[in-house]
N, CA, C and O atoms as a MOPAC input file, in Angstrom:
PM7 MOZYME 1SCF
protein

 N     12.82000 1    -8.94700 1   -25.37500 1
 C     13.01000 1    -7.71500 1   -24.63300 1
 C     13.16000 1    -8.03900 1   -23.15100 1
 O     12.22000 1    -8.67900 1   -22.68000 1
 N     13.91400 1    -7.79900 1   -22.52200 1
 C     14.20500 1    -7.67300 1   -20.75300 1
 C     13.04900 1    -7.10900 1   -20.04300 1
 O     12.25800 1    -6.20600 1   -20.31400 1
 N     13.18000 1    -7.85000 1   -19.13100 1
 C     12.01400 1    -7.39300 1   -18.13700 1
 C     12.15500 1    -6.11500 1   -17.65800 1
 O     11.21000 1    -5.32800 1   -17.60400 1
 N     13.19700 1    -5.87300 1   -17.33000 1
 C     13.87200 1    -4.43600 1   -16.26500 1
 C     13.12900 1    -3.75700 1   -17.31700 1
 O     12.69300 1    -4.27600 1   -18.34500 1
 N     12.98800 1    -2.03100 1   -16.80000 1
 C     12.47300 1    -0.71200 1   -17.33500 1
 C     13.74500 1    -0.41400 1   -18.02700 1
 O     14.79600 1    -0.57400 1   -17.40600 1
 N     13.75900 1     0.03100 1   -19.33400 1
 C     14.20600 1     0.88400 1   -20.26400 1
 C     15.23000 1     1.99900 1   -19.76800 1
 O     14.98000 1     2.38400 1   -18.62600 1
 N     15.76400 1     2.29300 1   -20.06200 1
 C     16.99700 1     3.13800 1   -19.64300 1
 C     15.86300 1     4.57600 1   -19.90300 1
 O     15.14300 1     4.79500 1   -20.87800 1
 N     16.03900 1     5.37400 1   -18.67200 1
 C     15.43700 1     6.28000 1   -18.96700 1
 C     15.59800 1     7.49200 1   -20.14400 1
 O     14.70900 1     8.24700 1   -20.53700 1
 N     17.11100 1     7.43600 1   -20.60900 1
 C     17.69600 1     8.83500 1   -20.96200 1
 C     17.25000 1     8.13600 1   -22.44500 1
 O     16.77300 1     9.03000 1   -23.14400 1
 N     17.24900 1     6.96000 1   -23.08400 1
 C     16.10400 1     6.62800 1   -24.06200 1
 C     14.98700 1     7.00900 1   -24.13500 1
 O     14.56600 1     7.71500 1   -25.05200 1
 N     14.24500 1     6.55300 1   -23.06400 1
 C     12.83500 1     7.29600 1   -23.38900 1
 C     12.46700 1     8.94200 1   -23.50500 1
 O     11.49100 1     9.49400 1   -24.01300 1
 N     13.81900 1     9.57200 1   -22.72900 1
 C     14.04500 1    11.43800 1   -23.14400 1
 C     14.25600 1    11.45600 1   -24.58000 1
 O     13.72300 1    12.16400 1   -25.43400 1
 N     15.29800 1    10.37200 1   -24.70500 1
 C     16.25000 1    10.62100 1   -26.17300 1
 C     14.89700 1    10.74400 1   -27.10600 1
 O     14.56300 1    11.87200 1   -27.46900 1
 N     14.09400 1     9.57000 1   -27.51100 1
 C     12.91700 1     9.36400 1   -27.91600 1
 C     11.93100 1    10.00300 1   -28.08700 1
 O     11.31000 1    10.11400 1   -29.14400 1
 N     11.62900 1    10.60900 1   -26.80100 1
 C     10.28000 1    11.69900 1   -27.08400 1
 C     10.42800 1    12.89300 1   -27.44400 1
 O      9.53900 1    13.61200 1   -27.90100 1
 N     12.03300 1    13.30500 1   -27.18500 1
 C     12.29400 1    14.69500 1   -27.52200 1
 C     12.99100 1    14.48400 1   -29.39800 1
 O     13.48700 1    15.45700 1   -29.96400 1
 N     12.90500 1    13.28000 1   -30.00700 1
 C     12.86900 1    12.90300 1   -31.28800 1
 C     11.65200 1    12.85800 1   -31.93000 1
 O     11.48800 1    12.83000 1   -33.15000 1
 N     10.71300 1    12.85200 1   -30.98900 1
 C      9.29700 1    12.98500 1   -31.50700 1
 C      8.91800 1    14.38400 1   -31.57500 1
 O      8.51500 1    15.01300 1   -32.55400 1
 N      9.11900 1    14.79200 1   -30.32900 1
 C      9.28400 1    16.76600 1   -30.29200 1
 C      9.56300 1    17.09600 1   -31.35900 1
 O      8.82000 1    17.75800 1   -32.08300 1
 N     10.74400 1    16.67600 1   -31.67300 1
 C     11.41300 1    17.91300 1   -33.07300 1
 C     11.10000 1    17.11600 1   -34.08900 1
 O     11.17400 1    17.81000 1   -35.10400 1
 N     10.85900 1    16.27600 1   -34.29800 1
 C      9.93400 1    16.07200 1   -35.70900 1
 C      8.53000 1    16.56500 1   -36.12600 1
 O      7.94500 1    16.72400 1   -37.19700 1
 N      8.36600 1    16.66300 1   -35.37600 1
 C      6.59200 1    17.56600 1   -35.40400 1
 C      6.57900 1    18.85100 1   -35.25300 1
 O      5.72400 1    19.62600 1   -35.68000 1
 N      7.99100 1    19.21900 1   -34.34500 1
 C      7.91300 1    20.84900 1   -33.85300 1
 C      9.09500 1    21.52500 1   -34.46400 1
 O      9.66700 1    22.49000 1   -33.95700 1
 N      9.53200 1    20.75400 1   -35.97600 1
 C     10.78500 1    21.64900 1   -36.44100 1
 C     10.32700 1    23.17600 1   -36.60200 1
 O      9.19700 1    23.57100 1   -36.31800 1
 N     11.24300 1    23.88500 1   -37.03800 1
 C     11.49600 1    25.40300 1   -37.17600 1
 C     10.93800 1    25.19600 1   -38.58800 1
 O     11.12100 1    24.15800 1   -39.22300 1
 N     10.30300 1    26.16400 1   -39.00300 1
 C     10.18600 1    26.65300 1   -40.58000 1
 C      8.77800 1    26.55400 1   -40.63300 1
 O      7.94000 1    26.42800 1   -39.74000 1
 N      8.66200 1    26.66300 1   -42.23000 1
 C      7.38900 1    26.39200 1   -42.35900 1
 C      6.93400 1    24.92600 1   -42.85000 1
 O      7.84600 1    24.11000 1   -42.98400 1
 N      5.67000 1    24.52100 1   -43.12100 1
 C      5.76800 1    23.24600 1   -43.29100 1
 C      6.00100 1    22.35300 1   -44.46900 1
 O      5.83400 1    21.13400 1   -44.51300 1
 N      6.37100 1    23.07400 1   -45.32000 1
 C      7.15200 1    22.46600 1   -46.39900 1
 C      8.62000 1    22.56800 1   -46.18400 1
 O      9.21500 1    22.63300 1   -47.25900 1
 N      9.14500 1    22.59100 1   -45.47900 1
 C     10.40900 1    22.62400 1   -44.79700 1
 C     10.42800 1    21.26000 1   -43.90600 1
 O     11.00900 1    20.20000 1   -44.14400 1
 N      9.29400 1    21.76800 1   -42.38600 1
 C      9.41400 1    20.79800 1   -41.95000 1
 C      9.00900 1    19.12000 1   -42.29800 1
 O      9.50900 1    18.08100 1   -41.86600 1
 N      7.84100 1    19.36800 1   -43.30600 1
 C      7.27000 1    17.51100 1   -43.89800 1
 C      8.97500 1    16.89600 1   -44.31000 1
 O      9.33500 1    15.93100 1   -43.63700 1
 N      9.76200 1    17.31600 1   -45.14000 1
 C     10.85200 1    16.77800 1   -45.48700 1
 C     11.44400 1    16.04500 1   -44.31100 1
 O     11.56900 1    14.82800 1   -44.17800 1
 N     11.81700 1    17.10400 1   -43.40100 1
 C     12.30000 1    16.55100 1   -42.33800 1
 C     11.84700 1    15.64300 1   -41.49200 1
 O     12.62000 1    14.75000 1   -41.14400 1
 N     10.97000 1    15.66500 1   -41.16000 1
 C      9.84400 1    14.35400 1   -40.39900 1
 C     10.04800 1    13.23700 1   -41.22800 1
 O     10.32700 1    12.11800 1   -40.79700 1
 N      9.89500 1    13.56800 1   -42.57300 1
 C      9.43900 1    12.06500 1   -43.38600 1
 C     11.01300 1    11.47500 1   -43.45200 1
 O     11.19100 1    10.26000 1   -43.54700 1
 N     11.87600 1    12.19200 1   -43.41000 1
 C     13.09100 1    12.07600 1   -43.19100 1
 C     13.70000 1    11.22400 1   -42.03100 1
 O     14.52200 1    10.32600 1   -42.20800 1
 N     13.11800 1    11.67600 1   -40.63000 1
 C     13.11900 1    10.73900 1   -39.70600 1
 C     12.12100 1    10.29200 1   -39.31600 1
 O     11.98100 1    10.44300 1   -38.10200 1
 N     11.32900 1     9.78900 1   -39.81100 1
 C     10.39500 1     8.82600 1   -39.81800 1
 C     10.72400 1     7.47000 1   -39.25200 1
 O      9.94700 1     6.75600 1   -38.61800 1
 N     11.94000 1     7.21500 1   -39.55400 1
 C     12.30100 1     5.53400 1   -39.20500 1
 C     12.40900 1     5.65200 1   -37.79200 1
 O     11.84400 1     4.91100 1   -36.98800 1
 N     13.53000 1     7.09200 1   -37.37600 1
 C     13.90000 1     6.78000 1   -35.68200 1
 C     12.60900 1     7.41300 1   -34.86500 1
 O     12.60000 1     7.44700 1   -33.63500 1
 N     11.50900 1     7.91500 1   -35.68100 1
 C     10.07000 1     8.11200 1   -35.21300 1
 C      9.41900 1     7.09500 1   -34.65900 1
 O      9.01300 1     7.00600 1   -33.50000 1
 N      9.31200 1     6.12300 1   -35.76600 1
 C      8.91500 1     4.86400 1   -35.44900 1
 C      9.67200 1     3.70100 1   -34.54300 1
 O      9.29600 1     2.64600 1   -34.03400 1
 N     10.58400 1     4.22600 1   -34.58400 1
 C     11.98300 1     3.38500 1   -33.58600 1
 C     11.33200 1     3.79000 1   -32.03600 1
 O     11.07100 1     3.09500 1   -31.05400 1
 N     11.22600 1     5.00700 1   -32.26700 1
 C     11.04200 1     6.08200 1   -30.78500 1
 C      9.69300 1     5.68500 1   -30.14200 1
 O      9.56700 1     5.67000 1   -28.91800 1
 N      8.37100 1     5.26300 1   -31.25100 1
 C      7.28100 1     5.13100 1   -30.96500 1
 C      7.08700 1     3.72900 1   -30.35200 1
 O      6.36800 1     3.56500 1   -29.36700 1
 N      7.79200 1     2.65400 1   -31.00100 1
 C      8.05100 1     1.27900 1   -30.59900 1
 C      8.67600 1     0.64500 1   -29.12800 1
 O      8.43700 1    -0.22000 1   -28.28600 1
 N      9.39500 1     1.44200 1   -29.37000 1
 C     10.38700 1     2.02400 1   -27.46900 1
 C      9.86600 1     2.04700 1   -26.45700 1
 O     10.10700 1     1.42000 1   -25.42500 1
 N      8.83300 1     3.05000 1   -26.78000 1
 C      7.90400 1     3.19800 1   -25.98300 1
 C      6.71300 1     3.01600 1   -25.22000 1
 O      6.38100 1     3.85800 1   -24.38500 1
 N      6.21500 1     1.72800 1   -27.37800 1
 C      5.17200 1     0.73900 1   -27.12800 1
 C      5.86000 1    -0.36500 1   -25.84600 1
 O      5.27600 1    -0.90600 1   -24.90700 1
 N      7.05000 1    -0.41500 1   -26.18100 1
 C      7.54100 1    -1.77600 1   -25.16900 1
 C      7.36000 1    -1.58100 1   -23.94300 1
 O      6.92600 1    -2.37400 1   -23.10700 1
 N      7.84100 1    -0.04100 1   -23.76000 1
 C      7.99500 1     0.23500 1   -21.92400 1
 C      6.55300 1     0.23500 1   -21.35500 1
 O      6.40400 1     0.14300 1   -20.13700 1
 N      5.58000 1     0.32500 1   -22.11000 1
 C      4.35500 1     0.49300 1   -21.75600 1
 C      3.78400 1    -0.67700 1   -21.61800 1
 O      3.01700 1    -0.91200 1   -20.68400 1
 N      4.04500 1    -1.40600 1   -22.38900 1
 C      4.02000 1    -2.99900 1   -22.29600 1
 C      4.43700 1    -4.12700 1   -21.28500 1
 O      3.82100 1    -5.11600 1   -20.88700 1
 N      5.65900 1    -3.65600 1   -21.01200 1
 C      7.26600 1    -3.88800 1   -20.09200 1
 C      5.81200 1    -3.49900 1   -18.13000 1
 O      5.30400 1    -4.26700 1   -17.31300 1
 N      5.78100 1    -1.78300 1   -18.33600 1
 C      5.06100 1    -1.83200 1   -17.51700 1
 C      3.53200 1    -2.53900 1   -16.64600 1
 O      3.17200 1    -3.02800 1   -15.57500 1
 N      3.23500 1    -2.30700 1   -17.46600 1
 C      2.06900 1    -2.65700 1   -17.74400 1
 C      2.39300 1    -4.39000 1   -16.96600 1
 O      2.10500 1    -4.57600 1   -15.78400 1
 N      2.73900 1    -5.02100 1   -17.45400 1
 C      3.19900 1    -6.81300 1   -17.15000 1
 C      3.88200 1    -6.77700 1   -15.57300 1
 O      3.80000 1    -7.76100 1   -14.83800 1
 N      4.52600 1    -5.58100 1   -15.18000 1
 C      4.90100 1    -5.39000 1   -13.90900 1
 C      3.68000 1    -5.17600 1   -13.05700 1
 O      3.64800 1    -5.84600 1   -12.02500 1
 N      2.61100 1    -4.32200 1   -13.30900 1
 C      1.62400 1    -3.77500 1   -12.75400 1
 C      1.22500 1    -5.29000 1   -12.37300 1
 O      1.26600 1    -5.81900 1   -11.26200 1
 N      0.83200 1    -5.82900 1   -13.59400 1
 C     -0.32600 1    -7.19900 1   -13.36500 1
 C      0.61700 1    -8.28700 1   -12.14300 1
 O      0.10400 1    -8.88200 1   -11.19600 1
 N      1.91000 1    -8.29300 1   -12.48400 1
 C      2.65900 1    -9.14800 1   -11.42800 1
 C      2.59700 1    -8.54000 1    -9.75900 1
 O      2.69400 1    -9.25800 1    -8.76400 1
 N      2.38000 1    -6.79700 1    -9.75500 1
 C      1.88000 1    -6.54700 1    -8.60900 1
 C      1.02300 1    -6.64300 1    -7.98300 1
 O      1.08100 1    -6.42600 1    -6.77300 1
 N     -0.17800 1    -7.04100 1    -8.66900 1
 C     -1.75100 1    -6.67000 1    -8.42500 1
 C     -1.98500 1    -7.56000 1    -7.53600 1
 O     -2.75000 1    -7.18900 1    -6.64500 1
 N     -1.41600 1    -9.07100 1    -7.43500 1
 C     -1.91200 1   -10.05700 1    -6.29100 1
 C     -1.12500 1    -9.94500 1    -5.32000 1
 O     -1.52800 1   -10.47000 1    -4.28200 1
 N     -0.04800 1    -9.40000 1    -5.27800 1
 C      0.70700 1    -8.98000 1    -4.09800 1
 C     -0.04900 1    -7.53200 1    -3.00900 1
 O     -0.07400 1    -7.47400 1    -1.78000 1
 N     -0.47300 1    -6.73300 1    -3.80700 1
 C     -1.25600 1    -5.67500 1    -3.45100 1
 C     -2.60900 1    -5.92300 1    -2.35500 1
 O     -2.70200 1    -5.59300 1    -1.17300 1
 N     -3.39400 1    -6.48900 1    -3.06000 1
 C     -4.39300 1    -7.31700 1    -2.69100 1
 C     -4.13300 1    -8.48600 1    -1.66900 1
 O     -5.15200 1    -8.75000 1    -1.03100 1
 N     -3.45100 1    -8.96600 1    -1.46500 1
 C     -2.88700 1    -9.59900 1    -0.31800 1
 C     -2.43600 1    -8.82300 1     0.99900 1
 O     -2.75200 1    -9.05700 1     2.16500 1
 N     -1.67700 1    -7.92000 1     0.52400 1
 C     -1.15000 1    -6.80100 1     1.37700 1
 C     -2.60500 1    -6.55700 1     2.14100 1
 O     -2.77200 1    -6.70800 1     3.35100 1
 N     -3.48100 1    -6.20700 1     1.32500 1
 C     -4.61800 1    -5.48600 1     1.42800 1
 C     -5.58200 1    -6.51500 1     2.46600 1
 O     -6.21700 1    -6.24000 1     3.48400 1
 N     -5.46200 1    -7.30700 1     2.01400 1
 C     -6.51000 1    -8.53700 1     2.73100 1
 C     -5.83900 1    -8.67000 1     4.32800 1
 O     -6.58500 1    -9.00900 1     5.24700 1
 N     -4.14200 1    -8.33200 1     4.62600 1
 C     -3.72300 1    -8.98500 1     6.12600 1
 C     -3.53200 1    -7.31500 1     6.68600 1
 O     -3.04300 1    -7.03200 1     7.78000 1
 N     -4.01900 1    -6.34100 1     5.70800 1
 C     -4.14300 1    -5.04100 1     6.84800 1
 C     -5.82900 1    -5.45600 1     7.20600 1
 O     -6.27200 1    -5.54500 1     8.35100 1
 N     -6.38300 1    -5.61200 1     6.32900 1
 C     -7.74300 1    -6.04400 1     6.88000 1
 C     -7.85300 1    -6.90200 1     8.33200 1
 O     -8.30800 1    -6.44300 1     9.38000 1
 N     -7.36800 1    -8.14300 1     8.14500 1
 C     -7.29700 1    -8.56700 1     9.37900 1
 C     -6.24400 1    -8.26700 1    10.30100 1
 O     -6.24500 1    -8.81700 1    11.40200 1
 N     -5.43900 1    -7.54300 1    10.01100 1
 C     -4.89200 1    -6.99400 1    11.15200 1
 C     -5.72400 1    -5.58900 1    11.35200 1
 O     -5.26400 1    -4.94300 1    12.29400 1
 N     -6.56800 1    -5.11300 1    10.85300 1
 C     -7.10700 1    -3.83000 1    11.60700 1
 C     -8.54300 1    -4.61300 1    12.46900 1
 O     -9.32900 1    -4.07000 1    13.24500 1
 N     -8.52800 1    -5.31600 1    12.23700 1
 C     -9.92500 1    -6.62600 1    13.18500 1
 C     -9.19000 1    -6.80900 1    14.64400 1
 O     -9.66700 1    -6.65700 1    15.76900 1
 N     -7.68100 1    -7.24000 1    14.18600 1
 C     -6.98400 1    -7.77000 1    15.40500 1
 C     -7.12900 1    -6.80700 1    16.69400 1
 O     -7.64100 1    -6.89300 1    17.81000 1
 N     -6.25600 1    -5.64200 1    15.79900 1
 C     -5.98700 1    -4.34300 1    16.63000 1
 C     -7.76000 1    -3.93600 1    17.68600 1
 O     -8.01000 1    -3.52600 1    18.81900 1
 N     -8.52800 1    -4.33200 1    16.54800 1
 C     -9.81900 1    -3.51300 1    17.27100 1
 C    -10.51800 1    -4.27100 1    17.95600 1
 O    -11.56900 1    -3.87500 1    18.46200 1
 N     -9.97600 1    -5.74600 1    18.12900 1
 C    -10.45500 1    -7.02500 1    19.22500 1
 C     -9.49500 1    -6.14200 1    20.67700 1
 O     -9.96500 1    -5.79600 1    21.76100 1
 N     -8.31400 1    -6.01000 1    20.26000 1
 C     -7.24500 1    -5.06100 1    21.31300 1
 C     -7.95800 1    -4.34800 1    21.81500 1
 O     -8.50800 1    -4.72900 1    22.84800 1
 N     -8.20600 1    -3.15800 1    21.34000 1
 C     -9.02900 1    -1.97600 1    21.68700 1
 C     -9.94400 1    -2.50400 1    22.70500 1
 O     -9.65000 1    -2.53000 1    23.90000 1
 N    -11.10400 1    -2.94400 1    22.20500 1
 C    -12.01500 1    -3.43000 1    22.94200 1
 C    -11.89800 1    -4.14400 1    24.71000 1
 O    -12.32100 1    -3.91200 1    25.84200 1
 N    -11.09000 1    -5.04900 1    24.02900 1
 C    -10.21600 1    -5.98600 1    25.20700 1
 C     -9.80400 1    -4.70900 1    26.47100 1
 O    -10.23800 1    -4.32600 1    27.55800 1
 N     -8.85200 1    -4.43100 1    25.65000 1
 C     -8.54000 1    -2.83000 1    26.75700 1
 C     -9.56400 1    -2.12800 1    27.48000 1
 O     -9.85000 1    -2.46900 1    28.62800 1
 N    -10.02000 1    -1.37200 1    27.02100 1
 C    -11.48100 1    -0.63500 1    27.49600 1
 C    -12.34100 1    -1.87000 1    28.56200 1
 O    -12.87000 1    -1.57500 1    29.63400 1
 N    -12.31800 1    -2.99400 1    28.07700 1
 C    -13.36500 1    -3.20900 1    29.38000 1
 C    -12.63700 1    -3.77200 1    30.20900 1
 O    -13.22700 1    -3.94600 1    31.27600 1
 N    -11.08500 1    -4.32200 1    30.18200 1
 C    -10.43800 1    -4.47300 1    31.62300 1
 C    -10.22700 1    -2.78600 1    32.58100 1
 O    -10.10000 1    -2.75000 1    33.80500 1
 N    -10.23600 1    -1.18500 1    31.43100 1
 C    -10.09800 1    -0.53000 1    32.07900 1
 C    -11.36900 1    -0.23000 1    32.95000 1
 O    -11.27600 1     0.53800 1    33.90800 1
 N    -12.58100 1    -0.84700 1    32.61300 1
 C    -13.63900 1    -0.48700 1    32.68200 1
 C    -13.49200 1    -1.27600 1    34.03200 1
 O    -13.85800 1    -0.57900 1    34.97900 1
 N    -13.10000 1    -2.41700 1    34.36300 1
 C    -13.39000 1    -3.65600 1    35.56300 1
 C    -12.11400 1    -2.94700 1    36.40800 1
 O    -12.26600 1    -3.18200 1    37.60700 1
 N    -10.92600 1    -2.16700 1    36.15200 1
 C    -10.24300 1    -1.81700 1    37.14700 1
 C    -11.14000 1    -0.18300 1    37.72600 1
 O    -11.08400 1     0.10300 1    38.92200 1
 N    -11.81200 1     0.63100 1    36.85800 1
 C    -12.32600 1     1.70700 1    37.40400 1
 C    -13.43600 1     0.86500 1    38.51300 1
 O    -13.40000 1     1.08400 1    39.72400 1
 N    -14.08600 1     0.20600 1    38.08900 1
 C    -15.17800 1    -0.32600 1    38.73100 1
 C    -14.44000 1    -0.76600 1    40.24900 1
 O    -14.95100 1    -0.39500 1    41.30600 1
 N    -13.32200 1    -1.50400 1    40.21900 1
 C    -12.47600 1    -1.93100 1    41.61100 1
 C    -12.81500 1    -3.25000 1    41.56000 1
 O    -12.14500 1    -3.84100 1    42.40700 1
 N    -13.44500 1    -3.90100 1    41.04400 1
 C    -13.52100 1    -5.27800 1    40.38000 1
 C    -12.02600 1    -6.38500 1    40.86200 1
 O    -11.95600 1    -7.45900 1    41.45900 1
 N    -11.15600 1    -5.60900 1    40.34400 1
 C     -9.80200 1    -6.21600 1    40.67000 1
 C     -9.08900 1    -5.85900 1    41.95900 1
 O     -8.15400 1    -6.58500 1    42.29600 1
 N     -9.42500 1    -4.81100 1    42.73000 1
 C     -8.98300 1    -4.87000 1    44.31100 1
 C     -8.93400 1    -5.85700 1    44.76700 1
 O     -9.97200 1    -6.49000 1    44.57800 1
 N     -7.74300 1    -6.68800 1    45.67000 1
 C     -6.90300 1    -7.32500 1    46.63400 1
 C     -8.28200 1    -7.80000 1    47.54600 1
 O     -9.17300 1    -7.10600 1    48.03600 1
 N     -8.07400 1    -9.21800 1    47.55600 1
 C     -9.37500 1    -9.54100 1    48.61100 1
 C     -8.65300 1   -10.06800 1    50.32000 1
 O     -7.64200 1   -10.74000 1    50.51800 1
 N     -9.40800 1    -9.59400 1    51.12100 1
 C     -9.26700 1    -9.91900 1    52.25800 1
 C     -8.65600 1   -11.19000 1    52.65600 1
 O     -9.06800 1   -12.13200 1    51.98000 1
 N     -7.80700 1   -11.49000 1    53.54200 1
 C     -7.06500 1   -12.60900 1    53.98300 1
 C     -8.38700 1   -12.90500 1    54.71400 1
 O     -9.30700 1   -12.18900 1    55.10900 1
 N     -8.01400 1   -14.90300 1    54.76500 1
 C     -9.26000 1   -15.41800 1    55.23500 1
 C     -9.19100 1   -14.57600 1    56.84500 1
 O     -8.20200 1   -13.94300 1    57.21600 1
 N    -10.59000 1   -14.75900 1    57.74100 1
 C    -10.44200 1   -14.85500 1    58.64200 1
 C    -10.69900 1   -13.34600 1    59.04000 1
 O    -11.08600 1   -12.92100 1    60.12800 1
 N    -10.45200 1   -12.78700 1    58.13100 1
 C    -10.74000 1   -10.47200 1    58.41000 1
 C    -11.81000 1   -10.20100 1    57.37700 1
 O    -12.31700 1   -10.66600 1    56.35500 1
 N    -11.88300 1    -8.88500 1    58.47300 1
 C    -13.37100 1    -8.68300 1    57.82300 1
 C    -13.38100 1    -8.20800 1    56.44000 1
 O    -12.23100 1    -8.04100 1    56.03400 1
 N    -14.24200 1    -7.94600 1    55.61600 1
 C    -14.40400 1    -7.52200 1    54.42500 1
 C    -13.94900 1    -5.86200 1    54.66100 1
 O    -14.56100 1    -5.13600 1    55.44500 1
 N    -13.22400 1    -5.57800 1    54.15800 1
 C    -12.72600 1    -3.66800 1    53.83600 1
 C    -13.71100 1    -3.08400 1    53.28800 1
 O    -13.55500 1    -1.88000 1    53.08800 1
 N    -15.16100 1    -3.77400 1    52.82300 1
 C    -15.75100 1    -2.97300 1    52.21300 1
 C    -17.02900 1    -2.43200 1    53.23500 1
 O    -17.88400 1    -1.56700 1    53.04500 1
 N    -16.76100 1    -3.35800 1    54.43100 1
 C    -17.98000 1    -3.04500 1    55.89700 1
 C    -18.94000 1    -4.21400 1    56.16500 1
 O    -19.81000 1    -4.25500 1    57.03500 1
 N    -18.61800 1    -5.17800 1    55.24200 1
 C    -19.59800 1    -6.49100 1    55.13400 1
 C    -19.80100 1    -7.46400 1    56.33200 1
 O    -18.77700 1    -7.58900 1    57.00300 1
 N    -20.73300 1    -8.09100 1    56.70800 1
 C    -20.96200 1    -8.85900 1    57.78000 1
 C    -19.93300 1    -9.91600 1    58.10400 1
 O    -20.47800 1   -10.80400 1    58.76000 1
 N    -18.74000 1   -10.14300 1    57.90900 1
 C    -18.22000 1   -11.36000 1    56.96200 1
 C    -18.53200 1   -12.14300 1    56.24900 1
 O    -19.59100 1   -11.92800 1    55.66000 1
 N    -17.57700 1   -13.78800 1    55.85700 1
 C    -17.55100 1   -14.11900 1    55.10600 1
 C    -18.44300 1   -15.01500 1    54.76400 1
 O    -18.38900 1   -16.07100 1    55.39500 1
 N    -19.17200 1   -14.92400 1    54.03200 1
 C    -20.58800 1   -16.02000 1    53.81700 1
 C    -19.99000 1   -17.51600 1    53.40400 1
 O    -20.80900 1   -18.08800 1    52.68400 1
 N    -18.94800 1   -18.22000 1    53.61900 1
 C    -18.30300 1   -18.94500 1    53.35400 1
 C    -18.18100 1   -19.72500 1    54.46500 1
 O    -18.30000 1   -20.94900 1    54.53700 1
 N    -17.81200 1   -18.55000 1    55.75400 1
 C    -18.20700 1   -19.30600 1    57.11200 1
 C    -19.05200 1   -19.94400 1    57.55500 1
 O    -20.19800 1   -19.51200 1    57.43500 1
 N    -18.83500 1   -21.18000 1    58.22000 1
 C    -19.83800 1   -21.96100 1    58.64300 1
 C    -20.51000 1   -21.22100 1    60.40200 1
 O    -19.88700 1   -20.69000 1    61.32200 1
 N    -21.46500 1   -21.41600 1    60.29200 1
 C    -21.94500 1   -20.74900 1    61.47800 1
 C    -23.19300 1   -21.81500 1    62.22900 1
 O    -24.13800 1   -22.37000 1    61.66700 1
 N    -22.77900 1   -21.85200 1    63.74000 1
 C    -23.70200 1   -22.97700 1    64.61000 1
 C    -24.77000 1   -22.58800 1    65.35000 1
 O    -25.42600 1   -23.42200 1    65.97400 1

């Protein structure tokens, strides 16, 4: 059997062969004839279906470690992102503070009112 999924208008053809074998018109000595009658493309229809379920099913399991992988690098990419975050917030935190303001050319006084520069040597 092929890997690919089943032609869909089979699996309609199929279940609506199962429909009307169970759901003929009449009463049921009318309908048993008919069922037992198609019984074979019943079982044709039921088999069809065992496959696609089967068919599926073998796709699922070939997805499952791909999934889970997927799953494992959103994980560490939602770590990454929230190392980001963090990172952000406390450089915004060191520019509110003024932390990063422009420092005085040697030789002028501190802008902030300071005695000067404690760097200077003094006699």
């Amino acid at each position: 059997m092929p890997d690919d999924p089943s032609n869909p208008s089979d699996l309609v053809r199929g279940l609506e062969i199962l429909r009307s074998a169970f759901a003929a018109p009449g009463s049921l000595g009318d309908s048993l004839p008919l069922a037992l009658e198609r019984a074979g493309e019943v079982r044709e229809s039921i088999d069809r279906l065992t496959e696609e379920v089967a068919t599926l099913n073998r796709h699922v399991e070939r997805a499952l470690p791909l999934l889970e992988s997927f799953e494992r690098q959103l994980g560490r990419t939602t770590a990454l992102l929230e190392s980001f975050r963090q990172a952000e917030r406390g450089i915004q935190q060191l520019l509110r503070r003024g932390i990063w303001r422009p420092r005085d050319a040697p030789g002028e006084a501190d802008s902030a009112g300071g005695e000067g520069d404690s760097t200077s040597a003094e006699g």
